[in-house]
CSV table of C-alpha atoms in Angstrom, one decimal:
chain,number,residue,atom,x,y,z
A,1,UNK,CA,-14.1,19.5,16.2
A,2,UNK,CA,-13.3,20.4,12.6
A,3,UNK,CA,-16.4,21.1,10.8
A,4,UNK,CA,-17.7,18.2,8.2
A,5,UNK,CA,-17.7,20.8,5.5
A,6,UNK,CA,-14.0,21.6,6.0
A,7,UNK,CA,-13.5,17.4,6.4
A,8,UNK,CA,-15.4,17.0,2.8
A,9,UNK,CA,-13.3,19.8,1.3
A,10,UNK,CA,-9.8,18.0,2.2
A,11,UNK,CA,-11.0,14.4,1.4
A,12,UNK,CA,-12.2,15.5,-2.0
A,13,UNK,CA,-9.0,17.1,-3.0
A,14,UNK,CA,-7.5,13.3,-2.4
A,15,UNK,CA,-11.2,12.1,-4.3
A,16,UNK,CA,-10.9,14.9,-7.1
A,17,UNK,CA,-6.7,14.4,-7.5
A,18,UNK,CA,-7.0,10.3,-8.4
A,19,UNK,CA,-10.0,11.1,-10.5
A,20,UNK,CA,-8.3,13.4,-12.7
A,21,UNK,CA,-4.9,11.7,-12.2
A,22,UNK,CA,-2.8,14.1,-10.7
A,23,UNK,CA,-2.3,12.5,-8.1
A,24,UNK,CA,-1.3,8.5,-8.9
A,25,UNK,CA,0.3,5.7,-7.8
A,26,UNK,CA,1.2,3.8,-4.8
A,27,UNK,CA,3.8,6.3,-3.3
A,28,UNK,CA,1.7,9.5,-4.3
A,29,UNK,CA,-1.7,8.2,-3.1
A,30,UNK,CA,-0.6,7.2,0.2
A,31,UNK,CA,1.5,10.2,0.9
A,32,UNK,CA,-1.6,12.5,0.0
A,33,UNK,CA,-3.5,10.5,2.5
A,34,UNK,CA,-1.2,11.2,5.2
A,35,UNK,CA,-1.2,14.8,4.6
A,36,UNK,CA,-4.7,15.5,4.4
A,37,UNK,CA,-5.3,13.0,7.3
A,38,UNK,CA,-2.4,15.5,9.2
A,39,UNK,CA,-4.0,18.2,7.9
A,40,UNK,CA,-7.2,17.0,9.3
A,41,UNK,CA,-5.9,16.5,12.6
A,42,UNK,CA,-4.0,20.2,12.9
A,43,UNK,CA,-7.4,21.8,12.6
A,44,UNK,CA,-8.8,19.8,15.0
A,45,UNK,CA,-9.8,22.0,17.7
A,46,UNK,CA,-8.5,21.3,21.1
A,47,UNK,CA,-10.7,22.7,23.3
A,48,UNK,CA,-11.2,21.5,27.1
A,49,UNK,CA,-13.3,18.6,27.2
A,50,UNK,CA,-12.6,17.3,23.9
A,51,UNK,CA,-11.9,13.3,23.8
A,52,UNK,CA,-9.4,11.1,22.1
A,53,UNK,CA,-12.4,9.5,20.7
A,54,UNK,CA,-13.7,12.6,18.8
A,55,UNK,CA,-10.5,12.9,17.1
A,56,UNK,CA,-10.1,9.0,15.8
A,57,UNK,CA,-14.2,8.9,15.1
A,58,UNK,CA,-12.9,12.7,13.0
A,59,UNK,CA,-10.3,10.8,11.4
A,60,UNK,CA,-12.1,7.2,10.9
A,61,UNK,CA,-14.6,9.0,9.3
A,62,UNK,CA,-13.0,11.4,6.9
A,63,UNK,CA,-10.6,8.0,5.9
A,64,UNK,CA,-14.2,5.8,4.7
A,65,UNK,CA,-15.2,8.6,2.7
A,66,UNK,CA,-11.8,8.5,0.8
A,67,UNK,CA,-11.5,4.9,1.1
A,68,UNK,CA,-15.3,4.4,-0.3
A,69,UNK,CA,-14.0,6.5,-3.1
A,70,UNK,CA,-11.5,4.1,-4.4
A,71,UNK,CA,-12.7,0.6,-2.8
A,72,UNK,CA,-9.8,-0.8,-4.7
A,73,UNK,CA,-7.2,1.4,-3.5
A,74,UNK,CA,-6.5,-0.9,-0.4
A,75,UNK,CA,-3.2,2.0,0.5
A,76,UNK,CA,-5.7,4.3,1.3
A,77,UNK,CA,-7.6,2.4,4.1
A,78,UNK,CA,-3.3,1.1,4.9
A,79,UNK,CA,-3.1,4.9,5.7
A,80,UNK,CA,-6.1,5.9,7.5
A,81,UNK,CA,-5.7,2.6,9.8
A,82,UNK,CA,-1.7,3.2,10.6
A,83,UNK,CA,-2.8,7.1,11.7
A,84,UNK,CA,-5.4,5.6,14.1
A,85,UNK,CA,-2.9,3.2,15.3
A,86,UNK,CA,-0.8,6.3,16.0
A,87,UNK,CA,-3.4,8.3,17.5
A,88,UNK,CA,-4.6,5.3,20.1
A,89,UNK,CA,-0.8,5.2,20.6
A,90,UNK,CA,0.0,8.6,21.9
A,91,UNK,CA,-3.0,7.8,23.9
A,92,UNK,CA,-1.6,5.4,25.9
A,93,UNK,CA,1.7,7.0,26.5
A,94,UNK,CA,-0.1,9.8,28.0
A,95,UNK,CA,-2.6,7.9,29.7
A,96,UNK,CA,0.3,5.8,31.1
A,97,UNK,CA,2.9,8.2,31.3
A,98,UNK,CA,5.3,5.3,29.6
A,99,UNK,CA,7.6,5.8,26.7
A,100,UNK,CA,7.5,2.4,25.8
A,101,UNK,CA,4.1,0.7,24.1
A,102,UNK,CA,4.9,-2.6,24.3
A,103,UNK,CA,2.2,-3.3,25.9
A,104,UNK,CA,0.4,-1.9,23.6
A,105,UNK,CA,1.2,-3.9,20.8
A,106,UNK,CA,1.3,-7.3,22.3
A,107,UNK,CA,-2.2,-6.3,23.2
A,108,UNK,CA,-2.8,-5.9,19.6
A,109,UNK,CA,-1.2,-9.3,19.0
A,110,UNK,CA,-3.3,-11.1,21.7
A,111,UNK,CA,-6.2,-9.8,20.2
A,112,UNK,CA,-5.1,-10.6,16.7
A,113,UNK,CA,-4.5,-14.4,17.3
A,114,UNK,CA,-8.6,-14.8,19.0
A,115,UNK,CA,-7.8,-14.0,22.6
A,116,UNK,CA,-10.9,-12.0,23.4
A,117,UNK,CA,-9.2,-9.6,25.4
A,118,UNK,CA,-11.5,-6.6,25.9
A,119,UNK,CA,-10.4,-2.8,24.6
A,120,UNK,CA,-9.9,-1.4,28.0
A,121,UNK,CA,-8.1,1.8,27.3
A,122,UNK,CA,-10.6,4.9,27.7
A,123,UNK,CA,-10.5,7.0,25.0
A,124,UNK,CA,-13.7,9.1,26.2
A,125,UNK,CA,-10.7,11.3,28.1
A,126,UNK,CA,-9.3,14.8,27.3
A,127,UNK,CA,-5.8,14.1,27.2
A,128,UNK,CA,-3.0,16.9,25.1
A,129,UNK,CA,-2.3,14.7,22.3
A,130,UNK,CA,-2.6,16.5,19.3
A,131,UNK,CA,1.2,17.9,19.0
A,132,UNK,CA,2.3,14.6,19.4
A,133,UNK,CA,-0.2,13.0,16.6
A,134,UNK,CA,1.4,15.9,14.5
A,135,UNK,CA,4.6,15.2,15.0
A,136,UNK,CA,4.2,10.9,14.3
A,137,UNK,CA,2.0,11.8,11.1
A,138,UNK,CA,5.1,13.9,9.9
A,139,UNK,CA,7.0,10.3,11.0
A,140,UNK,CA,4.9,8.4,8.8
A,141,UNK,CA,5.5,11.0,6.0
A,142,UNK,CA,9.1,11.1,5.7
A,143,UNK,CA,9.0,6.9,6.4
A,144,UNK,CA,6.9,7.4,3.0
A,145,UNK,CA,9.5,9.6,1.3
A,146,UNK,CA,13.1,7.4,2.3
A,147,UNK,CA,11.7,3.9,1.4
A,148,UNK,CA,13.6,4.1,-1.9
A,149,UNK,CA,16.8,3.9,0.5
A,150,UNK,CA,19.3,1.7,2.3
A,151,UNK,CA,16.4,0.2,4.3
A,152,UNK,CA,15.4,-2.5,1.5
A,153,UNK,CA,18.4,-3.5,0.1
A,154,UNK,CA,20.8,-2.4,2.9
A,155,UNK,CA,21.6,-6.6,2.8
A,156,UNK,CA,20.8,-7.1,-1.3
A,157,UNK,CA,23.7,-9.3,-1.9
A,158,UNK,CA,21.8,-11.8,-0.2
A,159,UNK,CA,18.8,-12.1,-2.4
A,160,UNK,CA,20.7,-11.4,-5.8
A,161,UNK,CA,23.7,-13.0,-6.8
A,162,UNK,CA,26.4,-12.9,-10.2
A,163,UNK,CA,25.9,-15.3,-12.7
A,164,UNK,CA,21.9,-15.1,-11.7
A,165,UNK,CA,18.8,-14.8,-14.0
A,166,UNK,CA,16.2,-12.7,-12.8
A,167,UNK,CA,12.7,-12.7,-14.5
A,168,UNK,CA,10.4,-9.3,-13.6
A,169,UNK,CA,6.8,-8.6,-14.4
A,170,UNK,CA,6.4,-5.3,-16.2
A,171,UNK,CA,7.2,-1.9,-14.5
A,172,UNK,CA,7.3,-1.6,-10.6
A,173,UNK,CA,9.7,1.4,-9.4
A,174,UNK,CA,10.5,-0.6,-6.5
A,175,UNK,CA,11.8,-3.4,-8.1
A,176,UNK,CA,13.7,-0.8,-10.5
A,177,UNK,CA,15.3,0.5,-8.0
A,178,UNK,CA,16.2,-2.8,-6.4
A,179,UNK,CA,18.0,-4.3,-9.3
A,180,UNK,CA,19.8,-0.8,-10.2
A,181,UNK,CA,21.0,-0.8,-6.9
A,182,UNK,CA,22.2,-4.5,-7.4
A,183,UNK,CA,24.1,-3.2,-10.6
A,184,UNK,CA,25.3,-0.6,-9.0
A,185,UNK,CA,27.1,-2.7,-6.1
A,186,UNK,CA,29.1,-5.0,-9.6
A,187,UNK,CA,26.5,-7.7,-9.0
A,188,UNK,CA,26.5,-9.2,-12.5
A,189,UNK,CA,22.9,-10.5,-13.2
A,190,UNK,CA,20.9,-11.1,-16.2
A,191,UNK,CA,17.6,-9.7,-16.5
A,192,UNK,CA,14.1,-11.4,-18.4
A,193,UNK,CA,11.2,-8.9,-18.3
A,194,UNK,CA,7.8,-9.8,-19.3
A,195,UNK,CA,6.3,-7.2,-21.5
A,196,UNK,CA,3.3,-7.0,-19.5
A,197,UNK,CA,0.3,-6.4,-22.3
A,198,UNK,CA,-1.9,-4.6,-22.2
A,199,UNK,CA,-0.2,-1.9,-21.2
A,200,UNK,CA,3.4,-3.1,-22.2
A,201,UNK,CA,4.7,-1.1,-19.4
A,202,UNK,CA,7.6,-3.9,-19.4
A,203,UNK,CA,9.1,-1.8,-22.1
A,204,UNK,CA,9.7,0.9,-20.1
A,205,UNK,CA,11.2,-1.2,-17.5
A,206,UNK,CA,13.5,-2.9,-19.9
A,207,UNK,CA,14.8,0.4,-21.7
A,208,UNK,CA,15.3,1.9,-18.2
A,209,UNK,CA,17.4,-1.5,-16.7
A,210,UNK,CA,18.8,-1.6,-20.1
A,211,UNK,CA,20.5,1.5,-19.9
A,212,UNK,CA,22.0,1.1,-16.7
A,213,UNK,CA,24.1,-1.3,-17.9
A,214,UNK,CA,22.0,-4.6,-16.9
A,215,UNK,CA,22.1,-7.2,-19.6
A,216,UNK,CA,18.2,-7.3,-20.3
A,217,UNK,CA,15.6,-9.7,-22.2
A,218,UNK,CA,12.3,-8.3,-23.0
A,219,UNK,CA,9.7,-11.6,-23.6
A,220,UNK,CA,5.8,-11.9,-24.5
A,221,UNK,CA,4.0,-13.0,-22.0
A,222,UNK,CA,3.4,-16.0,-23.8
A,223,UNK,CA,7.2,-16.9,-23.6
A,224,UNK,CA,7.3,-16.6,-19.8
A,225,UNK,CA,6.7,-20.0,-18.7
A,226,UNK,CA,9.4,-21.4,-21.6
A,227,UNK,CA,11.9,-19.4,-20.1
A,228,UNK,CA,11.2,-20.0,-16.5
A,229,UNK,CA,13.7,-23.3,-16.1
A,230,UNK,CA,16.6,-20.5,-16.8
A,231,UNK,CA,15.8,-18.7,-14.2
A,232,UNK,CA,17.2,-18.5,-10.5
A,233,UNK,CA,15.2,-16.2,-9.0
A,234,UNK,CA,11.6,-14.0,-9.8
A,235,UNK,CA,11.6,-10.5,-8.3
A,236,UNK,CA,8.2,-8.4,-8.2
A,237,UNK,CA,6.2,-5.6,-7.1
A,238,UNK,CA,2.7,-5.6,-5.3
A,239,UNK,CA,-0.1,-3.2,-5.0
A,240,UNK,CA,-1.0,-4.5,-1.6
A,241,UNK,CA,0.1,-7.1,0.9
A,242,UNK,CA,-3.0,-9.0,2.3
A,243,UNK,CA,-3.5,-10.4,5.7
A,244,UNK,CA,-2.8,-14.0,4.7
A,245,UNK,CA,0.0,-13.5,3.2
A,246,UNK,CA,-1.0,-13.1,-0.1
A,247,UNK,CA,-0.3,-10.1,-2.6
A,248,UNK,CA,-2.3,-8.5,-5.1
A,249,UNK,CA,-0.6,-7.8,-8.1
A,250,UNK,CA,-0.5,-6.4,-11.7
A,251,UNK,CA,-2.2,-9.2,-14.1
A,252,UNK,CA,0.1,-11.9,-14.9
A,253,UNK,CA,1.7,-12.1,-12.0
A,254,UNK,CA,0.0,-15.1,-10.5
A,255,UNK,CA,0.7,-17.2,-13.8
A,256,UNK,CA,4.4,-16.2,-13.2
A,257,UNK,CA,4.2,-17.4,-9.7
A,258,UNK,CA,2.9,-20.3,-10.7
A,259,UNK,CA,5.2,-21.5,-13.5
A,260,UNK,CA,8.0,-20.6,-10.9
A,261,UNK,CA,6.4,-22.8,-8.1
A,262,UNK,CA,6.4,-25.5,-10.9
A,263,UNK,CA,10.0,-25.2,-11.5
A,264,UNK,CA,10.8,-24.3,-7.9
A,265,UNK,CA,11.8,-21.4,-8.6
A,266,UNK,CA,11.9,-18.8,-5.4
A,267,UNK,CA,9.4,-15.9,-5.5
A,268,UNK,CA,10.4,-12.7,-4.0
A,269,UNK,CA,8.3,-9.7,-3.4
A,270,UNK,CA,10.0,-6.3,-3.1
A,271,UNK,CA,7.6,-3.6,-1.5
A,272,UNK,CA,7.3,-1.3,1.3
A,273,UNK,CA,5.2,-1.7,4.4
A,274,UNK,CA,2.6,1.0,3.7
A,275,UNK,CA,0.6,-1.7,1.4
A,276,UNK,CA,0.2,-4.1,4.3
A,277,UNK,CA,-3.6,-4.5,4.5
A,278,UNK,CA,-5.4,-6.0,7.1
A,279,UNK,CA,-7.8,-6.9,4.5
A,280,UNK,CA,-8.7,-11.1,3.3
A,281,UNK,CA,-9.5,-11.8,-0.3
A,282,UNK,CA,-12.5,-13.9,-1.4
A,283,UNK,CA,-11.1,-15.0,-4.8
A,284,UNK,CA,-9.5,-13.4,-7.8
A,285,UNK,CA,-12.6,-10.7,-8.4
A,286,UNK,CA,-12.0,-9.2,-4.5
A,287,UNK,CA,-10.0,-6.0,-5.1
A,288,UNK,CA,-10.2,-6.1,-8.3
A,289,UNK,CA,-10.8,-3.4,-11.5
A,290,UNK,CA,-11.5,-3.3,-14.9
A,291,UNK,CA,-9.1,-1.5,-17.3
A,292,UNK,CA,-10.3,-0.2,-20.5
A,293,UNK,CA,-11.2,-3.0,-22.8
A,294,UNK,CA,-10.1,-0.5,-26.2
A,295,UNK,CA,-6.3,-1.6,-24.8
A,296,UNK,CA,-6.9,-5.3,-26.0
A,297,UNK,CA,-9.0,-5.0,-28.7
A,298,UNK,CA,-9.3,-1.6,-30.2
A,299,UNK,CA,-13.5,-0.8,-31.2
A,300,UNK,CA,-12.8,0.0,-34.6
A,301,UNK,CA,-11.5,-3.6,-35.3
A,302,UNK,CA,-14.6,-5.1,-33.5
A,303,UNK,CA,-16.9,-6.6,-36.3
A,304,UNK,CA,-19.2,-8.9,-34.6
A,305,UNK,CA,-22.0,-8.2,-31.0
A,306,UNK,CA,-20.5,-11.3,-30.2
A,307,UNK,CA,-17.1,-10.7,-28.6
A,308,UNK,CA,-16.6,-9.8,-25.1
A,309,UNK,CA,-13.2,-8.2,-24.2
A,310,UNK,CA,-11.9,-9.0,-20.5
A,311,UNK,CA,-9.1,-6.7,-19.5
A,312,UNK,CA,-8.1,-7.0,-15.5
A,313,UNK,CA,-6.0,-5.0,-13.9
A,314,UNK,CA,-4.7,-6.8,-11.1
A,315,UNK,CA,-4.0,-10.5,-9.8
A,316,UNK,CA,-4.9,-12.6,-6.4
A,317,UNK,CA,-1.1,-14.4,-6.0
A,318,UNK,CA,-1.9,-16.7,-2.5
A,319,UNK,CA,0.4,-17.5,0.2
A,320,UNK,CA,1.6,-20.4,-0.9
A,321,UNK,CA,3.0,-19.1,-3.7
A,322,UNK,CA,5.1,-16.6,-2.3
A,323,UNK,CA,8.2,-17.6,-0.6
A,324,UNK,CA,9.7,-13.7,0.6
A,325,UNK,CA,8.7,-10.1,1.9
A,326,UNK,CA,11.8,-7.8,1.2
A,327,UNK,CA,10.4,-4.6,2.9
A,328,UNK,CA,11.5,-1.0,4.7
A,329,UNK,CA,11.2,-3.3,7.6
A,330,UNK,CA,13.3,-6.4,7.4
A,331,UNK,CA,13.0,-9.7,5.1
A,332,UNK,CA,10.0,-11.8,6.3
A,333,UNK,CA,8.0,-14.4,5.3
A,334,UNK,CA,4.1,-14.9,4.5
A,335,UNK,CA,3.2,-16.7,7.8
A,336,UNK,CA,4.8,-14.1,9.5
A,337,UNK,CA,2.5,-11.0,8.3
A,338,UNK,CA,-0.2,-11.6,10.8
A,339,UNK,CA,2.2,-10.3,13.3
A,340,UNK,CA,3.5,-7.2,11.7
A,341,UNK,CA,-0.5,-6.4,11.2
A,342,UNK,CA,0.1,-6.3,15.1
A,343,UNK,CA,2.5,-3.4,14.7
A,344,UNK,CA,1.1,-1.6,12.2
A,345,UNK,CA,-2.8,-1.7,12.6
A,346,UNK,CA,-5.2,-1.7,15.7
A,347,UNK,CA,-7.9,-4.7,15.0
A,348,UNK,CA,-10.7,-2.6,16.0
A,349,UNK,CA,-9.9,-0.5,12.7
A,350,UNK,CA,-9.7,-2.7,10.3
A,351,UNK,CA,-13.5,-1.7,9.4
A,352,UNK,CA,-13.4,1.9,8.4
A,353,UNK,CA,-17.2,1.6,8.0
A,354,UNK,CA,-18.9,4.5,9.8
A,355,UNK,CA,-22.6,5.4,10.3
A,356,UNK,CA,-22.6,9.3,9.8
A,357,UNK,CA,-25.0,12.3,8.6
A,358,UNK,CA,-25.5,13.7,5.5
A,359,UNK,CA,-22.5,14.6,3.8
A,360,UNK,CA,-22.6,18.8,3.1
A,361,UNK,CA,-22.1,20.1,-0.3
A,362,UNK,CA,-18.6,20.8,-1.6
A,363,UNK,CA,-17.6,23.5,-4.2
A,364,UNK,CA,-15.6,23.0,-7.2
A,365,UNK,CA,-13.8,25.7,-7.0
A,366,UNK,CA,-12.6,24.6,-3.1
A,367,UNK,CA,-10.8,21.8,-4.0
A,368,UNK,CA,-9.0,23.0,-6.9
A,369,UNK,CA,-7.5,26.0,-5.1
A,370,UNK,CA,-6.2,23.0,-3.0
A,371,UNK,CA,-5.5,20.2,-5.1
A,372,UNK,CA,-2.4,21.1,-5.6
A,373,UNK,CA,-0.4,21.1,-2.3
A,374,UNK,CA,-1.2,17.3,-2.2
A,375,UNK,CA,0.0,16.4,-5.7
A,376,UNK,CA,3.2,15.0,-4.3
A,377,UNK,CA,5.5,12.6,-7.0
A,378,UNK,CA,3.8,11.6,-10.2
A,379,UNK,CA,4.6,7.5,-10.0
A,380,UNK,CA,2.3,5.6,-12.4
A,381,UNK,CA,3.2,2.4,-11.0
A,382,UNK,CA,4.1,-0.1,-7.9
């Protein structure tokens, strides 16, 4: 097996890389994931006698250090739990000599919807998988890198129509990228972005739509629910898609989503896959961080002990809120995520928790001579 020195050294290149942001966003994190969870697996040593079992408990635990890292970063647990799915996988293929998992996955399913159906694939076995775990981690990695591609809005004339008025929460690249695309296919919308303060990353997104062409409307956040009975249609971004079928958000998007339910407005979510999460909230605090309060109320201008500044970073939006999933893997709806957890996610991993020795000192030095290979795209947002 590969040492836990060598398995702290690749996980703290992911640890080191968020910290210092040189590694960040959605796209970037979970790409890095993949490649250090690869990387982990290629050194893995596959001598006789060693189990399937070694390799996912290898794997599981070098995915809750990173994932204990960054409780918040749900894509990071998304990512360790789809390479265990992969690994368990190939292990049934060989162990079966099938092609076809099927069985497999409605397995998973049974499982998933309380039939107590016992794990009874052995995993204690030596089987050669470790070529083919390569090669589906590789899979997953290139899945990662064409999401931005046909695969989302391959039917977009569907979900966006001329004459339409679209309203947007701040900056998400994927939703960029959707309603470019829709410009770019003479679909002639009209575009209301919310500024998104804080950050006021809406800007951004309304310069960038602005310039291609789209006729765009850059609001307060205030304004949003005066505007909302001209709209025909919300479009957002997510940071992760929860097992209920709720999202979690950037801040402000669950007051959007409810000024649209009051004017029965439809709510559509554009995201890829990779931020499914097998993971149920508790209320608007579960997930959630705390951005610098300084962006609201800058500490020179404080005068009094008495004020308290509150700056969130992200929002709970719940099922019933949302009516549509526009993924990499089809259009779907919130009742049905429970079974795409099926296809994506083993139950058994959804806790990534894992008893373990003391973890062995890491050098600096280590993990920046390696940083870099796992950089990957510089996104700064859904």
């Amino acid at each position: 097996m590969i040492s836990q020195q060598d398995t702290q050294l690749l996980t703290q290149i992911l640890i080191t890389g968020v910290h210092r942001s040189k590694i960040k966003g959605s796209f970037s994190i979970a790409k890095s994931t993949a490649e250090i969870l690869r990387k982990i697996v290629t050194q893995h040593s596959s001598k006789k006698g060693d189990t399937t079992q070694q390799l996912i408990h290898c794997v599981k635990s070098a995915g809750a250090i990173m994932q204990d890292a960054f409780p918040q970063l749900l894509i990071i647990g998304n990512i360790v739990r789809r390479i265990l799915y992969i690994i368990r996988e190939e292990h049934v293929q060989k162990q079966t000599n099938q092609d076809d998992v099927d069985v497999y996955h409605e397995r998973n399913l049974q499982h998933l919807v309380g039939d107590n159906l016992k794990h009874e694939i052995d995993l204690n076995t030596s089987l050669e998988i470790k070529k083919e775990v390569i090669e589906s981690i590789q899979g997953l990695i290139q899945e990662l890198e064409v999401l931005e591609d046909d695969t989302m809005v391959e039917r977009i004339e569907q979900h966006i129509h001329s004459g339409e008025v679209v309203l947007t929460v701040g900056l998400s690249h994927s939703v960029q990228y959707f309603l470019e695309t829709a410009s770019k296919k003479n679909l002639d919308f009209k575009l209301i972005v919310t500024e998104h303060a804080p950050s006021k990353d809406g800007h951004t997104m309304a310069e960038a739509l602005g310039s291609q062409g789209i006729k765009t409307t850059l609001i307060s956040d205030a304004a949003m629910f005066s505007v909302m009975s001209r709209v025909n249609k919300v479009i957002v971004g997510a940071h992760a898609i929860l097992a209920n079928g709720g999202l979690i958000a950037p801040c402000g998007t669950h007051m959007v989503a409810l000024a649209a339910k009051k004017h029965s407005v439809p709510f559509v979510v554009v995201t890829g896959l990779y931020k499914l999460s097998p993971l149920y909230p508790v209320d608007q605090n579960s997930f959630n961080n705390m951005y610098n309060p300084g962006d609201v109320l800058p500490f020179s201008e404080i005068h009094s002990k008495n004020i308290h500044v509150y700056n969130p970073a992200i929002d709970y939006v719940p099922p019933e809120l949302v009516d549509l999933f526009i993924t990499n893997n089809g259009v779907h709806s919130p009742t049905y995520i429970y079974r795409l957890l099926a296809e994506y996610y083993d139950p058994i991993d959804y806790d990534l928790s894992i008893n373990d020795s003391e973890d062995e000192e890491v050098s600096e030095s280590d993990i920046d001579s390696q940083i870099d290979e796992f950089k990957g795209v510089t996104i700064t947002s859904s």
